[in-house]
């Protein structure tokens, strides 16, 4: 290679290699500092686009899991209220069965009627006042379950679960609310008590039907939540394989590029001395 004062080829080549090593070292340090392999679109444009989509899906599923948990809590509140309704109606039936027996006198039936009426009032109170997060659940005009209840159970807009117990709830409302069938029952004689027993049997059946619907939806939501957790975990893993830095590899590359930097600086110093050799030719 010719000796020249104006153009130092060795220094130019060494400087170019030094700049490459410096850029690679900076990338290694950035990845080790952030823990991410992709810190900008320039690092991996296609990978960033895929990872962004996976992240959106994962976050959506995380929110959907909270939605299902909230829905389960609401349904458990409703089912708990109906469990209490069941206990009350069972007690009312016991009273009606006792009143149907002619061993009871007028005073006995009056006492039975007093407890019976108090329980009927509590039926109406539970049905009309049960709330979740400040929202009425069963009341005729404002109840959450008097219409379809939509639960967002996925990251996509189409992933919606609809809970519909309005029809059966309406039937039950006509029985247990104030002024309904049960509140009008009397235990003043055996015949009326027998009528009350039949009406209470029907009410128990209707309560059981609504409770079954709540229970079925609770079970479905629990399975939905489990599936969402599985999908979210695997989506996070897929995103991590794209976005996360491999610390072992990046540490090894940083050591390599750091050594290349030191070597390049040393060689650049040596290459800078080559034009001085010209002076040796000039004597």
Short mmCIF file of C-alpha atoms in Angstrom, two decimals:
data_model
loop_
_atom_site.label_atom_id
_atom_site.label_comp_id
_atom_site.label_asym_id
_atom_site.label_seq_id
_atom_site.Cartn_x
_atom_site.Cartn_y
_atom_site.Cartn_z
CA UNK A 1 0.00 0.00 0.00
CA UNK A 2 1.40 3.41 -1.03
CA UNK A 3 2.52 5.88 1.65
CA UNK A 4 0.54 9.16 1.47
CA UNK A 5 0.23 12.32 3.57
CA UNK A 6 -3.26 13.22 2.29
CA UNK A 7 -4.98 9.84 2.54
CA UNK A 8 -4.40 7.43 5.42
CA UNK A 9 -6.30 4.35 4.31
CA UNK A 10 -5.46 2.33 7.42
CA UNK A 11 -6.78 5.08 9.68
CA UNK A 12 -10.00 5.40 7.66
CA UNK A 13 -10.70 1.65 7.76
CA UNK A 14 -9.87 1.45 11.47
CA UNK A 15 -12.08 4.46 12.25
CA UNK A 16 -15.01 2.88 10.35
CA UNK A 17 -14.60 -0.37 12.28
CA UNK A 18 -14.31 1.62 15.51
CA UNK A 19 -17.60 3.42 14.82
CA UNK A 20 -19.35 0.09 14.14
CA UNK A 21 -18.05 -1.35 17.39
CA UNK A 22 -19.11 1.79 19.26
CA UNK A 23 -22.67 1.61 17.84
CA UNK A 24 -22.93 -2.09 18.63
CA UNK A 25 -21.65 -1.48 22.17
CA UNK A 26 -24.21 1.30 22.68
CA UNK A 27 -26.97 -1.06 21.53
CA UNK A 28 -25.76 -3.75 23.96
CA UNK A 29 -25.70 -1.27 26.83
CA UNK A 30 -29.18 0.03 25.99
CA UNK A 31 -30.63 -3.48 25.88
CA UNK A 32 -28.99 -4.43 29.16
CA UNK A 33 -30.15 -1.17 30.72
CA UNK A 34 -33.80 -1.51 29.66
CA UNK A 35 -34.09 -5.29 29.57
CA UNK A 36 -35.65 -5.01 26.11
CA UNK A 37 -34.27 -6.27 22.81
CA UNK A 38 -36.47 -3.82 20.90
CA UNK A 39 -36.23 -0.24 22.17
CA UNK A 40 -37.30 1.46 18.95
CA UNK A 41 -38.86 0.44 15.66
CA UNK A 42 -35.39 0.57 14.07
CA UNK A 43 -34.28 -2.37 16.21
CA UNK A 44 -36.86 -4.74 14.65
CA UNK A 45 -39.71 -3.09 12.76
CA UNK A 46 -41.69 -6.26 12.10
CA UNK A 47 -41.07 -7.62 15.60
CA UNK A 48 -42.28 -4.38 17.20
CA UNK A 49 -45.50 -4.48 15.18
CA UNK A 50 -46.20 -8.07 16.22
CA UNK A 51 -45.28 -7.40 19.85
CA UNK A 52 -47.55 -4.34 19.97
CA UNK A 53 -50.48 -6.42 18.76
CA UNK A 54 -49.71 -9.14 21.29
CA UNK A 55 -49.45 -6.55 24.06
CA UNK A 56 -52.83 -5.07 23.16
CA UNK A 57 -54.38 -8.54 23.24
CA UNK A 58 -52.73 -9.40 26.54
CA UNK A 59 -53.84 -6.17 28.21
CA UNK A 60 -57.36 -6.63 26.88
CA UNK A 61 -57.50 -10.14 28.33
CA UNK A 62 -56.24 -8.80 31.66
CA UNK A 63 -59.12 -6.33 31.80
CA UNK A 64 -61.54 -9.06 30.69
CA UNK A 65 -60.38 -11.21 33.62
CA UNK A 66 -61.25 -8.36 35.97
CA UNK A 67 -64.60 -8.04 34.21
CA UNK A 68 -65.38 -11.71 34.78
CA UNK A 69 -64.36 -11.47 38.43
CA UNK A 70 -66.63 -8.45 38.90
CA UNK A 71 -69.47 -10.29 37.17
CA UNK A 72 -68.97 -13.33 39.41
CA UNK A 73 -69.12 -11.08 42.47
CA UNK A 74 -72.36 -9.52 41.24
CA UNK A 75 -73.91 -12.91 40.49
CA UNK A 76 -72.80 -14.28 43.85
CA UNK A 77 -74.46 -11.30 45.53
CA UNK A 78 -77.66 -12.04 43.64
CA UNK A 79 -77.50 -15.77 44.34
CA UNK A 80 -76.84 -15.09 48.02
CA UNK A 81 -79.98 -12.99 48.19
CA UNK A 82 -81.96 -15.80 46.58
CA UNK A 83 -80.49 -18.26 49.05
CA UNK A 84 -81.99 -16.13 51.80
CA UNK A 85 -85.29 -15.98 49.93
CA UNK A 86 -85.26 -19.77 49.81
CA UNK A 87 -84.78 -20.01 53.58
CA UNK A 88 -87.58 -17.52 54.22
CA UNK A 89 -90.06 -19.25 51.92
CA UNK A 90 -89.17 -22.61 53.48
CA UNK A 91 -90.01 -21.16 56.89
CA UNK A 92 -93.23 -19.67 55.54
CA UNK A 93 -94.19 -23.09 54.21
CA UNK A 94 -93.50 -24.62 57.63
CA UNK A 95 -95.86 -22.08 59.17
CA UNK A 96 -98.54 -22.70 56.55
CA UNK A 97 -98.23 -26.46 57.04
CA UNK A 98 -98.61 -26.02 60.77
CA UNK A 99 -101.63 -23.71 60.33
CA UNK A 100 -103.32 -26.23 58.05
CA UNK A 101 -103.67 -28.57 61.00
CA UNK A 102 -107.01 -28.14 62.80
CA UNK A 103 -105.39 -28.83 66.15
CA UNK A 104 -104.60 -25.10 66.08
CA UNK A 105 -107.09 -22.63 67.47
CA UNK A 106 -107.79 -19.09 66.32
CA UNK A 107 -105.15 -17.62 68.63
CA UNK A 108 -102.56 -20.10 67.39
CA UNK A 109 -103.26 -19.21 63.78
CA UNK A 110 -103.10 -15.49 64.61
CA UNK A 111 -99.61 -16.00 66.02
CA UNK A 112 -98.58 -18.02 62.98
CA UNK A 113 -100.00 -15.33 60.71
CA UNK A 114 -97.96 -12.67 62.48
CA UNK A 115 -94.66 -14.40 61.75
CA UNK A 116 -95.85 -15.33 58.27
CA UNK A 117 -96.59 -11.67 57.41
CA UNK A 118 -93.27 -10.47 58.82
CA UNK A 119 -91.43 -12.98 56.66
CA UNK A 120 -93.44 -11.91 53.60
CA UNK A 121 -92.38 -8.31 54.27
CA UNK A 122 -88.74 -9.36 54.44
CA UNK A 123 -89.11 -11.24 51.15
CA UNK A 124 -90.23 -8.03 49.48
CA UNK A 125 -87.48 -6.04 51.21
CA UNK A 126 -84.70 -8.37 50.01
CA UNK A 127 -86.10 -8.49 46.50
CA UNK A 128 -86.51 -4.70 46.22
CA UNK A 129 -83.37 -3.53 48.07
CA UNK A 130 -80.57 -5.95 47.19
CA UNK A 131 -77.74 -3.97 45.55
CA UNK A 132 -74.32 -4.48 44.06
CA UNK A 133 -71.95 -1.49 43.88
CA UNK A 134 -74.89 0.77 44.64
CA UNK A 135 -77.04 -0.63 41.82
CA UNK A 136 -80.34 -2.39 42.51
CA UNK A 137 -80.40 -5.95 41.18
CA UNK A 138 -84.04 -7.06 41.13
CA UNK A 139 -86.31 -4.04 41.59
CA UNK A 140 -88.93 -3.79 38.81
CA UNK A 141 -87.93 -0.44 37.33
CA UNK A 142 -84.22 -0.14 38.14
CA UNK A 143 -83.01 -3.69 38.65
CA UNK A 144 -79.83 -4.72 36.89
CA UNK A 145 -81.25 -8.16 36.06
CA UNK A 146 -84.60 -6.89 34.80
CA UNK A 147 -82.91 -6.61 31.40
CA UNK A 148 -80.02 -8.30 29.60
CA UNK A 149 -76.68 -7.94 31.37
CA UNK A 150 -73.69 -7.86 29.00
CA UNK A 151 -70.29 -8.96 30.28
CA UNK A 152 -67.18 -8.19 28.19
CA UNK A 153 -65.23 -11.44 28.52
CA UNK A 154 -62.48 -10.94 25.94
CA UNK A 155 -60.18 -8.46 24.23
CA UNK A 156 -62.35 -8.28 21.09
CA UNK A 157 -65.64 -6.41 20.84
CA UNK A 158 -67.46 -9.60 19.83
CA UNK A 159 -66.47 -11.49 22.98
CA UNK A 160 -69.54 -10.69 25.05
CA UNK A 161 -71.54 -12.90 27.39
CA UNK A 162 -75.20 -11.99 27.89
CA UNK A 163 -76.97 -12.95 31.13
CA UNK A 164 -80.76 -13.04 30.78
CA UNK A 165 -82.87 -13.95 33.79
CA UNK A 166 -85.46 -11.22 33.25
CA UNK A 167 -88.36 -13.51 32.32
CA UNK A 168 -88.09 -15.80 35.35
CA UNK A 169 -87.32 -12.83 37.57
CA UNK A 170 -90.53 -11.13 36.45
CA UNK A 171 -92.54 -14.21 37.38
CA UNK A 172 -90.92 -14.29 40.80
CA UNK A 173 -91.45 -10.58 41.32
CA UNK A 174 -95.20 -11.07 40.99
CA UNK A 175 -95.02 -13.55 43.86
CA UNK A 176 -92.64 -12.07 46.46
CA UNK A 177 -92.90 -8.28 46.18
CA UNK A 178 -95.19 -6.17 48.34
CA UNK A 179 -98.72 -6.74 47.07
CA UNK A 180 -97.68 -9.97 45.35
CA UNK A 181 -99.15 -13.43 45.69
CA UNK A 182 -97.38 -14.40 48.92
CA UNK A 183 -98.14 -11.18 50.78
CA UNK A 184 -101.88 -11.80 50.28
CA UNK A 185 -101.89 -15.32 51.74
CA UNK A 186 -103.71 -15.98 55.01
CA UNK A 187 -103.49 -18.79 57.54
CA UNK A 188 -106.84 -18.19 59.27
CA UNK A 189 -108.18 -21.66 58.51
CA UNK A 190 -107.10 -25.03 57.12
CA UNK A 191 -108.30 -24.34 53.58
CA UNK A 192 -106.47 -21.03 53.24
CA UNK A 193 -103.38 -22.58 54.78
CA UNK A 194 -103.50 -25.38 52.19
CA UNK A 195 -103.72 -22.73 49.45
CA UNK A 196 -100.69 -21.02 50.97
CA UNK A 197 -98.71 -24.29 50.92
CA UNK A 198 -99.34 -24.70 47.19
CA UNK A 199 -98.41 -21.07 46.47
CA UNK A 200 -95.22 -21.37 48.50
CA UNK A 201 -94.25 -24.57 46.67
CA UNK A 202 -94.60 -22.69 43.39
CA UNK A 203 -92.51 -19.80 44.74
CA UNK A 204 -89.78 -22.20 45.87
CA UNK A 205 -89.70 -23.73 42.40
CA UNK A 206 -89.39 -20.31 40.76
CA UNK A 207 -86.69 -19.20 43.18
CA UNK A 208 -84.78 -22.41 42.44
CA UNK A 209 -85.04 -21.77 38.71
CA UNK A 210 -83.49 -18.30 39.00
CA UNK A 211 -80.81 -19.54 41.41
CA UNK A 212 -79.91 -22.28 38.93
CA UNK A 213 -79.47 -19.68 36.20
CA UNK A 214 -77.21 -17.60 38.43
CA UNK A 215 -75.19 -20.67 39.39
CA UNK A 216 -74.76 -21.79 35.78
CA UNK A 217 -73.50 -18.34 34.77
CA UNK A 218 -71.11 -18.22 37.73
CA UNK A 219 -69.63 -21.56 36.70
CA UNK A 220 -69.30 -20.41 33.09
CA UNK A 221 -67.56 -17.20 34.13
CA UNK A 222 -65.11 -19.12 36.31
CA UNK A 223 -64.17 -21.29 33.33
CA UNK A 224 -63.95 -18.18 31.16
CA UNK A 225 -61.56 -16.58 33.65
CA UNK A 226 -59.38 -19.71 33.73
CA UNK A 227 -59.18 -19.76 29.93
CA UNK A 228 -58.37 -16.04 29.81
CA UNK A 229 -55.55 -16.60 32.31
CA UNK A 230 -54.13 -19.38 30.14
CA UNK A 231 -54.33 -17.29 26.97
CA UNK A 232 -52.85 -14.24 28.68
CA UNK A 233 -49.90 -16.20 30.08
CA UNK A 234 -49.01 -17.65 26.69
CA UNK A 235 -49.52 -14.32 24.92
CA UNK A 236 -47.15 -12.67 27.40
CA UNK A 237 -44.60 -15.41 26.73
CA UNK A 238 -44.86 -14.84 22.98
CA UNK A 239 -44.42 -11.09 23.43
CA UNK A 240 -41.47 -11.67 25.73
CA UNK A 241 -39.68 -13.81 23.18
CA UNK A 242 -39.86 -10.89 20.77
CA UNK A 243 -39.28 -7.93 23.09
CA UNK A 244 -37.09 -9.17 25.96
CA UNK A 245 -33.32 -8.96 25.84
CA UNK A 246 -31.26 -12.14 26.26
CA UNK A 247 -28.95 -10.98 29.06
CA UNK A 248 -26.44 -13.79 28.54
CA UNK A 249 -26.07 -13.04 24.84
CA UNK A 250 -26.05 -9.26 25.29
CA UNK A 251 -23.45 -9.48 28.07
CA UNK A 252 -21.21 -11.61 25.87
CA UNK A 253 -21.66 -9.24 22.92
CA UNK A 254 -20.95 -6.23 25.14
CA UNK A 255 -17.67 -7.80 26.27
CA UNK A 256 -16.75 -8.56 22.66
CA UNK A 257 -17.62 -5.07 21.40
CA UNK A 258 -15.86 -3.44 24.36
CA UNK A 259 -12.67 -5.35 23.48
CA UNK A 260 -13.06 -4.39 19.83
CA UNK A 261 -13.43 -0.75 20.88
CA UNK A 262 -10.24 -0.86 22.91
CA UNK A 263 -8.40 -2.65 20.13
CA UNK A 264 -9.74 -0.20 17.53
CA UNK A 265 -8.62 2.81 19.56
CA UNK A 266 -5.14 1.30 19.89
CA UNK A 267 -4.94 0.51 16.17
CA UNK A 268 -6.22 3.98 15.25
CA UNK A 269 -3.36 5.42 17.24
CA UNK A 270 -0.91 3.20 15.34
CA UNK A 271 -2.47 4.06 11.98
CA UNK A 272 -2.13 7.77 12.77
CA UNK A 273 1.63 7.37 12.87
CA UNK A 274 1.90 6.06 9.29
CA UNK A 275 2.10 9.50 7.53
CA UNK A 276 5.12 10.21 9.70
CA UNK A 277 6.97 7.48 7.84
CA UNK A 278 6.99 9.81 4.84
CA UNK A 279 9.38 12.06 6.70
CA UNK A 280 11.82 9.12 6.89
CA UNK A 281 11.86 8.98 3.11
CA UNK A 282 12.64 12.68 2.92
CA UNK A 283 15.69 12.17 5.07
#
